Coordinates of C-alpha atoms in Angstrom, one line a residue:
M1 CA -42.9 51.3 -25.2
L2 CA -39.8 50.4 -23.4
P3 CA -36.7 52.6 -24.3
T4 CA -34.0 50.9 -26.3
S5 CA -31.3 52.0 -23.9
T6 CA -30.8 53.4 -20.5
D7 CA -27.9 54.2 -18.1
V8 CA -29.2 52.0 -15.4
L9 CA -32.0 49.4 -15.4
V10 CA -33.5 48.8 -11.9
V11 CA -35.6 45.6 -11.6
G12 CA -38.1 45.8 -8.7
A13 CA -40.1 48.7 -7.5
G14 CA -40.2 48.0 -3.8
P15 CA -38.5 50.4 -1.3
T16 CA -35.0 49.2 -2.4
G17 CA -35.6 49.6 -6.1
L18 CA -37.4 52.9 -5.7
A19 CA -34.7 54.3 -3.4
T20 CA -32.0 53.2 -5.8
A21 CA -33.7 54.9 -8.7
L22 CA -34.4 58.1 -6.7
T23 CA -30.7 58.3 -5.8
L24 CA -29.7 57.9 -9.4
A25 CA -32.3 60.3 -10.8
R26 CA -31.3 63.1 -8.3
R27 CA -27.8 62.7 -9.8
G28 CA -29.1 63.2 -13.3
V29 CA -28.7 59.5 -14.3
E30 CA -31.1 58.1 -16.8
V31 CA -32.8 55.2 -15.0
T32 CA -35.5 52.8 -16.0
V33 CA -37.5 51.0 -13.4
L34 CA -39.4 47.7 -14.1
D35 CA -41.8 45.7 -11.9
R36 CA -43.7 42.6 -12.7
L37 CA -46.8 43.7 -10.7
A38 CA -49.5 45.6 -12.4
A39 CA -50.0 47.9 -9.3
P40 CA -48.0 48.5 -6.1
P41 CA -49.2 46.3 -3.2
T42 CA -51.4 48.1 -0.6
T43 CA -50.3 45.6 2.1
S44 CA -46.7 45.0 3.1
R45 CA -44.9 43.6 6.1
A46 CA -42.3 46.3 7.0
A47 CA -43.5 48.9 9.5
V48 CA -40.5 50.6 10.9
V49 CA -37.9 53.1 9.6
H50 CA -34.9 53.4 11.9
A51 CA -32.8 56.5 12.6
Y52 CA -29.9 55.6 10.3
T53 CA -32.2 54.8 7.4
L54 CA -33.8 58.3 7.9
E55 CA -30.3 59.8 7.7
V56 CA -29.8 57.9 4.4
L57 CA -33.2 58.9 3.1
D58 CA -32.6 62.5 4.0
R59 CA -29.7 62.5 1.5
I60 CA -32.2 61.9 -1.3
G61 CA -34.9 64.2 0.1
A62 CA -37.2 61.4 1.2
A63 CA -37.1 61.7 5.0
A64 CA -39.3 64.7 5.6
P65 CA -42.4 63.5 3.8
L66 CA -42.2 60.1 5.7
I67 CA -41.8 61.8 9.1
A68 CA -44.9 63.9 8.3
Q69 CA -47.1 60.8 8.0
A70 CA -45.7 58.5 10.6
V71 CA -45.8 57.7 14.4
R72 CA -42.5 58.5 16.1
T73 CA -41.5 56.0 18.7
P74 CA -38.9 57.1 21.3
R75 CA -38.3 53.5 22.5
F76 CA -38.4 49.8 21.7
T77 CA -39.5 47.3 24.4
V78 CA -39.0 43.6 24.9
R79 CA -41.7 41.9 27.0
D80 CA -42.8 38.6 28.3
R81 CA -46.5 38.9 28.7
D82 CA -47.0 41.6 31.4
R83 CA -43.3 41.7 32.3
L84 CA -41.2 44.5 30.8
L85 CA -37.8 42.9 30.3
L86 CA -36.0 45.6 28.4
S87 CA -36.6 49.2 27.3
V88 CA -34.3 50.5 24.6
P89 CA -34.5 54.3 24.4
F90 CA -33.9 56.2 21.2
H91 CA -34.2 59.8 22.5
D92 CA -30.5 60.2 23.0
L93 CA -29.3 58.6 19.8
P94 CA -26.5 60.6 18.1
S95 CA -28.7 61.6 15.2
R96 CA -30.9 64.3 13.9
F97 CA -33.6 61.6 14.0
P98 CA -33.6 60.4 17.7
Y99 CA -36.6 58.0 17.2
A100 CA -37.9 55.3 14.9
L101 CA -40.8 55.9 12.6
L102 CA -43.7 53.5 12.6
I103 CA -45.3 53.6 9.1
S104 CA -46.5 51.1 6.6
Q105 CA -44.1 50.0 3.8
A106 CA -46.9 50.9 1.4
V107 CA -46.7 54.5 2.4
T108 CA -42.9 54.5 2.2
E109 CA -43.2 53.1 -1.4
A110 CA -45.8 55.8 -2.2
V111 CA -43.6 58.6 -1.0
L112 CA -40.6 57.3 -3.1
T113 CA -42.7 56.8 -6.1
E114 CA -44.1 60.3 -6.0
Q115 CA -40.7 61.8 -5.7
L116 CA -39.5 59.8 -8.6
A117 CA -42.5 61.0 -10.7
E118 CA -41.5 64.6 -9.9
L119 CA -38.2 63.9 -11.6
G120 CA -39.9 62.4 -14.6
V121 CA -39.3 58.7 -13.8
Q122 CA -42.3 56.4 -13.9
V123 CA -42.3 52.8 -12.8
R124 CA -43.0 50.5 -15.8
R125 CA -45.3 47.9 -14.5
S126 CA -46.4 44.5 -15.7
R127 CA -42.9 44.1 -17.1
Q128 CA -40.9 40.9 -16.7
L129 CA -37.1 40.6 -17.1
T130 CA -36.5 37.3 -19.1
G131 CA -32.9 37.5 -20.1
L132 CA -29.5 39.1 -19.5
S133 CA -26.3 39.0 -21.6
R134 CA -23.1 40.9 -21.8
A135 CA -22.9 43.6 -24.4
G136 CA -19.6 45.5 -24.4
D137 CA -19.1 47.1 -21.1
G138 CA -22.8 46.8 -20.2
M139 CA -25.7 44.4 -20.5
L140 CA -28.4 43.6 -23.0
A141 CA -31.7 42.9 -21.1
Q142 CA -34.6 41.0 -22.6
V143 CA -37.9 42.4 -21.3
D144 CA -41.1 40.7 -22.5
G145 CA -39.6 40.1 -25.9
E146 CA -38.0 43.6 -26.2
E147 CA -34.4 44.4 -25.9
L148 CA -32.9 47.2 -23.8
R149 CA -29.2 48.1 -23.6
T150 CA -28.0 49.4 -20.3
R151 CA -24.7 50.2 -18.6
F152 CA -25.7 48.6 -15.3
V153 CA -28.5 46.4 -14.0
V154 CA -29.7 46.6 -10.4
G155 CA -31.5 43.6 -9.0
A156 CA -33.9 44.8 -6.4
D157 CA -36.5 42.1 -7.1
G158 CA -36.6 40.3 -3.9
L159 CA -36.1 36.8 -2.5
H160 CA -36.7 35.0 -5.8
S161 CA -34.6 37.6 -7.8
T162 CA -34.6 37.0 -11.5
V163 CA -31.6 39.2 -11.8
R164 CA -29.6 37.2 -9.3
Q165 CA -30.5 33.9 -11.0
L166 CA -29.7 35.2 -14.5
A167 CA -26.4 36.6 -13.3
G168 CA -25.5 33.2 -11.8
I169 CA -25.0 34.5 -8.3
G170 CA -25.3 31.9 -5.6
F171 CA -27.7 32.4 -2.6
T172 CA -26.2 30.7 0.4
G173 CA -28.0 29.8 3.6
S174 CA -30.4 27.4 5.3
S175 CA -33.1 25.8 3.3
D176 CA -35.4 25.9 6.4
E177 CA -38.3 28.4 6.2
E178 CA -39.8 30.5 9.0
S179 CA -43.5 31.0 8.7
F180 CA -45.0 34.4 9.8
V181 CA -48.5 35.8 10.0
L182 CA -49.0 39.5 9.7
A183 CA -52.0 41.8 10.0
D184 CA -53.2 45.3 10.5
V185 CA -55.8 45.5 13.1
R186 CA -57.7 47.8 15.5
V187 CA -57.5 46.7 19.1
R188 CA -58.6 47.8 22.5
S189 CA -55.3 47.8 24.4
V190 CA -53.5 49.4 27.3
L191 CA -50.1 49.3 25.5
P192 CA -48.6 52.7 24.6
R193 CA -49.5 53.9 21.2
D194 CA -46.0 55.4 20.6
E195 CA -44.0 52.3 21.3
A196 CA -43.2 49.1 19.4
A197 CA -43.0 46.0 21.4
L198 CA -41.4 42.5 20.9
F199 CA -43.2 39.9 22.9
L200 CA -41.2 36.8 23.6
A201 CA -43.1 33.5 23.8
R202 CA -42.1 29.8 23.7
S203 CA -44.2 29.4 20.6
G204 CA -42.4 32.3 18.9
P205 CA -42.1 36.1 18.9
L206 CA -44.9 38.6 18.4
V207 CA -44.3 42.1 17.2
W208 CA -46.9 44.8 18.2
A209 CA -46.3 48.1 16.4
P210 CA -48.8 51.0 16.4
L211 CA -49.2 52.8 13.0
P212 CA -51.0 56.0 12.2
D213 CA -54.8 56.3 12.5
G214 CA -55.1 53.9 15.4
V215 CA -53.9 50.9 13.5
V216 CA -51.7 48.2 15.0
R217 CA -49.4 46.0 13.0
L218 CA -49.0 42.4 14.3
V219 CA -46.3 40.1 13.1
A220 CA -45.8 36.7 14.6
A221 CA -43.8 33.6 13.9
V222 CA -46.1 30.6 13.7
E223 CA -45.8 27.0 12.7
T224 CA -48.3 27.2 9.9
A225 CA -49.8 30.6 9.0
P226 CA -53.3 30.8 7.5
V227 CA -53.6 32.5 4.1
E228 CA -56.0 35.1 5.5
P229 CA -55.9 35.3 9.4
D230 CA -59.2 36.3 10.8
A231 CA -60.1 38.1 14.1
A232 CA -60.4 34.8 16.0
Y233 CA -57.0 33.6 14.9
L234 CA -55.3 36.9 15.8
Q235 CA -57.1 37.2 19.1
A236 CA -55.8 33.7 20.0
L237 CA -52.3 34.9 19.2
L238 CA -52.6 37.9 21.4
D239 CA -54.2 35.8 24.2
E240 CA -51.2 33.4 24.0
R241 CA -48.4 35.9 23.6
G242 CA -49.6 39.4 24.5
P243 CA -50.6 41.1 27.7
A244 CA -52.2 38.8 30.2
R245 CA -53.7 40.8 33.1
R246 CA -55.4 43.3 30.7
P247 CA -55.4 41.5 27.4
D248 CA -55.8 43.2 24.0
R249 CA -59.1 42.8 22.2
V250 CA -59.2 42.7 18.4
T251 CA -62.1 44.9 17.2
E252 CA -61.4 44.9 13.5
V253 CA -59.1 43.2 11.0
L254 CA -58.1 45.6 8.2
W255 CA -56.1 43.0 6.3
G256 CA -54.1 39.9 7.1
S257 CA -51.6 37.7 5.2
R258 CA -48.7 35.3 5.6
F259 CA -45.1 35.1 4.4
R260 CA -42.2 32.8 4.7
V261 CA -38.5 33.7 5.1
H262 CA -35.2 32.0 4.8
H263 CA -31.9 33.1 6.2
R264 CA -29.8 33.5 3.1
I265 CA -27.2 35.9 1.6
A266 CA -25.9 36.2 -2.0
D267 CA -22.4 35.0 -2.6
T268 CA -21.6 38.5 -3.9
F269 CA -23.5 41.7 -4.5
R270 CA -21.7 42.4 -7.8
A271 CA -21.1 40.4 -10.9
G272 CA -19.6 42.8 -13.4
P273 CA -22.3 45.3 -14.4
V274 CA -25.0 43.4 -12.4
L275 CA -25.5 44.5 -8.8
L276 CA -27.8 43.4 -6.1
A277 CA -29.6 45.2 -3.3
G278 CA -32.2 44.5 -0.6
D279 CA -33.9 41.1 -0.4
A280 CA -32.3 40.0 -3.7
G281 CA -29.0 40.0 -1.8
H282 CA -30.1 39.0 1.8
V283 CA -33.2 37.7 3.5
H284 CA -33.8 37.0 7.2
S285 CA -36.3 37.1 10.1
P286 CA -38.2 40.3 10.5
A287 CA -37.3 40.4 14.2
G288 CA -35.9 43.9 15.0
G289 CA -37.4 45.5 11.8
Q290 CA -34.1 45.4 9.9
G291 CA -35.0 44.1 6.5
M292 CA -36.4 47.1 4.6
N293 CA -34.0 49.4 6.4
L294 CA -31.0 47.5 5.3
G295 CA -32.4 47.4 1.7
I296 CA -32.8 51.2 1.6
C297 CA -29.3 51.6 2.9
D298 CA -28.1 49.3 0.2
A299 CA -30.0 51.3 -2.3
V300 CA -28.6 54.7 -1.6
A301 CA -25.0 53.4 -1.2
L302 CA -25.4 51.6 -4.6
G303 CA -27.1 54.4 -6.4
T304 CA -24.3 56.8 -5.2
A305 CA -21.6 54.4 -6.3
V306 CA -23.1 53.8 -9.7
A307 CA -23.7 57.6 -10.3
D308 CA -20.0 58.3 -9.3
V309 CA -18.8 55.7 -11.8
L310 CA -21.0 57.1 -14.6
D311 CA -19.5 60.5 -13.7
G312 CA -16.1 59.1 -14.4
G313 CA -15.1 57.5 -11.1
P314 CA -13.3 54.2 -11.0
E315 CA -15.3 51.0 -11.1
T316 CA -13.6 49.9 -7.9
L317 CA -16.3 52.0 -6.2
L318 CA -18.7 49.1 -7.0
D319 CA -16.4 46.7 -5.4
D320 CA -16.3 49.0 -2.4
Y321 CA -20.1 48.8 -2.3
N322 CA -19.9 45.0 -2.2
A323 CA -17.2 45.1 0.4
R324 CA -19.2 47.3 2.7
Q325 CA -22.8 46.2 2.3
R326 CA -22.3 42.4 2.3
P327 CA -20.6 42.3 5.7
M328 CA -23.3 44.6 7.0
A329 CA -25.9 42.2 5.7
E330 CA -24.2 39.3 7.4
D331 CA -24.2 41.2 10.7
V332 CA -28.0 42.0 10.4
L333 CA -28.7 38.3 9.5
S334 CA -26.9 37.3 12.7
F335 CA -28.7 39.9 14.8
A336 CA -32.2 39.0 13.5
A337 CA -31.5 35.2 14.0
G338 CA -30.4 36.0 17.6
L339 CA -33.6 37.8 18.4
T340 CA -35.6 34.9 17.1
R341 CA -33.7 32.4 19.1
M342 CA -34.1 34.5 22.2
A343 CA -37.9 34.4 21.8
A344 CA -37.9 30.6 21.5
V345 CA -36.0 29.8 24.6
S346 CA -37.4 26.7 26.4
P347 CA -39.5 27.2 29.5
A348 CA -36.6 26.1 31.7
G349 CA -34.4 28.8 30.2
R350 CA -36.8 31.6 30.3
P351 CA -36.2 32.8 33.9
A352 CA -32.4 33.1 33.2
R353 CA -33.1 34.9 29.9
D354 CA -35.5 37.3 31.5
V355 CA -33.1 38.1 34.3
L356 CA -30.3 38.7 31.8
L357 CA -32.4 41.1 29.8
R358 CA -33.3 43.1 32.9
L359 CA -29.7 43.3 33.9
V360 CA -28.8 44.5 30.4
G361 CA -31.5 47.1 30.6
A362 CA -30.0 48.4 33.9
V363 CA -26.6 49.1 32.4
P364 CA -26.7 52.4 30.4
P365 CA -23.7 51.7 28.1
V366 CA -25.0 48.3 27.1
R367 CA -28.5 49.7 26.6
R368 CA -27.0 52.4 24.4
R369 CA -25.1 49.8 22.3
I370 CA -28.4 48.0 21.7
A371 CA -30.1 51.2 20.7
L372 CA -27.3 51.9 18.2
R373 CA -27.6 48.4 16.8
L374 CA -31.4 48.5 16.4
S375 CA -31.3 52.0 14.9
G376 CA -28.6 51.0 12.4
L377 CA -26.3 53.8 13.6
S378 CA -23.7 51.2 14.5
H379 CA -23.3 50.8 10.7
R380 CA -22.7 54.5 10.0
A381 CA -19.4 55.1 8.3
P382 CA -16.9 56.9 10.6
T383 CA -16.6 60.6 10.0
P384 CA -13.2 61.5 8.4
S385 CA -11.1 63.3 10.9

């Protein structure tokens, strides 16, 4: 049975929704989490947790269990076949977490779900939000024919967000789609197993990211992705875009899939008691591994603001959330689009691009700025003096 009332209704049990709920639950807020899926997915596209996200997760006690299960990478590289164009080091980041974590999104979700369960919060699955209406200073939610009164509703339900649509919030951006293939594979490779790499190719970028247990996550922009990419298809991608002199060899495909993305952002992240976070508010290319990270940062910022309001703080805190996170999302959308464009430079422009990247990599202050941008630390709020 669904409760008849709750302080906060979170719709969506991906990393964003789970992190929002955990932030609220640790503050003693009554939170109900819904998800339309009967079970959490075991395959998912995000594979990196950056330093700033780890700082944010550490505030809600979720960083340590992730670190214990992940590969730590001290650098991020950009390559054109066998040429190393740029190496971005993380070891000197101004953070207690001077690295990025390489770990499947499914593991991140499992850790957050387990911590929620320890606080007595269970995800209510196979539940669909079908209606929202104002009720006093809160909302009345329709869930599979049942009614639930709530002070706030958080839409963390992804690209096709029901919450966003029911709230009448616009979703602005290009109607063009990018098609991506992704897979977890085992490969024979000479590439370092503690380093994520972005391969630039005229046909599109290829991300090569080592995960625990000898698994490698491949993500590639393609014109038309197959529903279930097989070993031959993935081998052809590596042959076309990966190392040339000593090419990778796919030995096993653990799973493969496809997805499509737009570059869009919600007109606002707040409509009264309805708030958006994660892909419900912003979607973009996976280049740079920014999507899930931004969603988790949204989540903890939003959960903190809502908990403060429920503790008697002013509702302007929710406007502050919108004012801070939406420009951050615009910045990340621009950054991800730039990485994608850089990969797709024409053959005539590639030599100049490669020279520019090498020059950038030779200038420590510029290299540091790139590291701060990738890690998310450039978005860290200034420390009060």
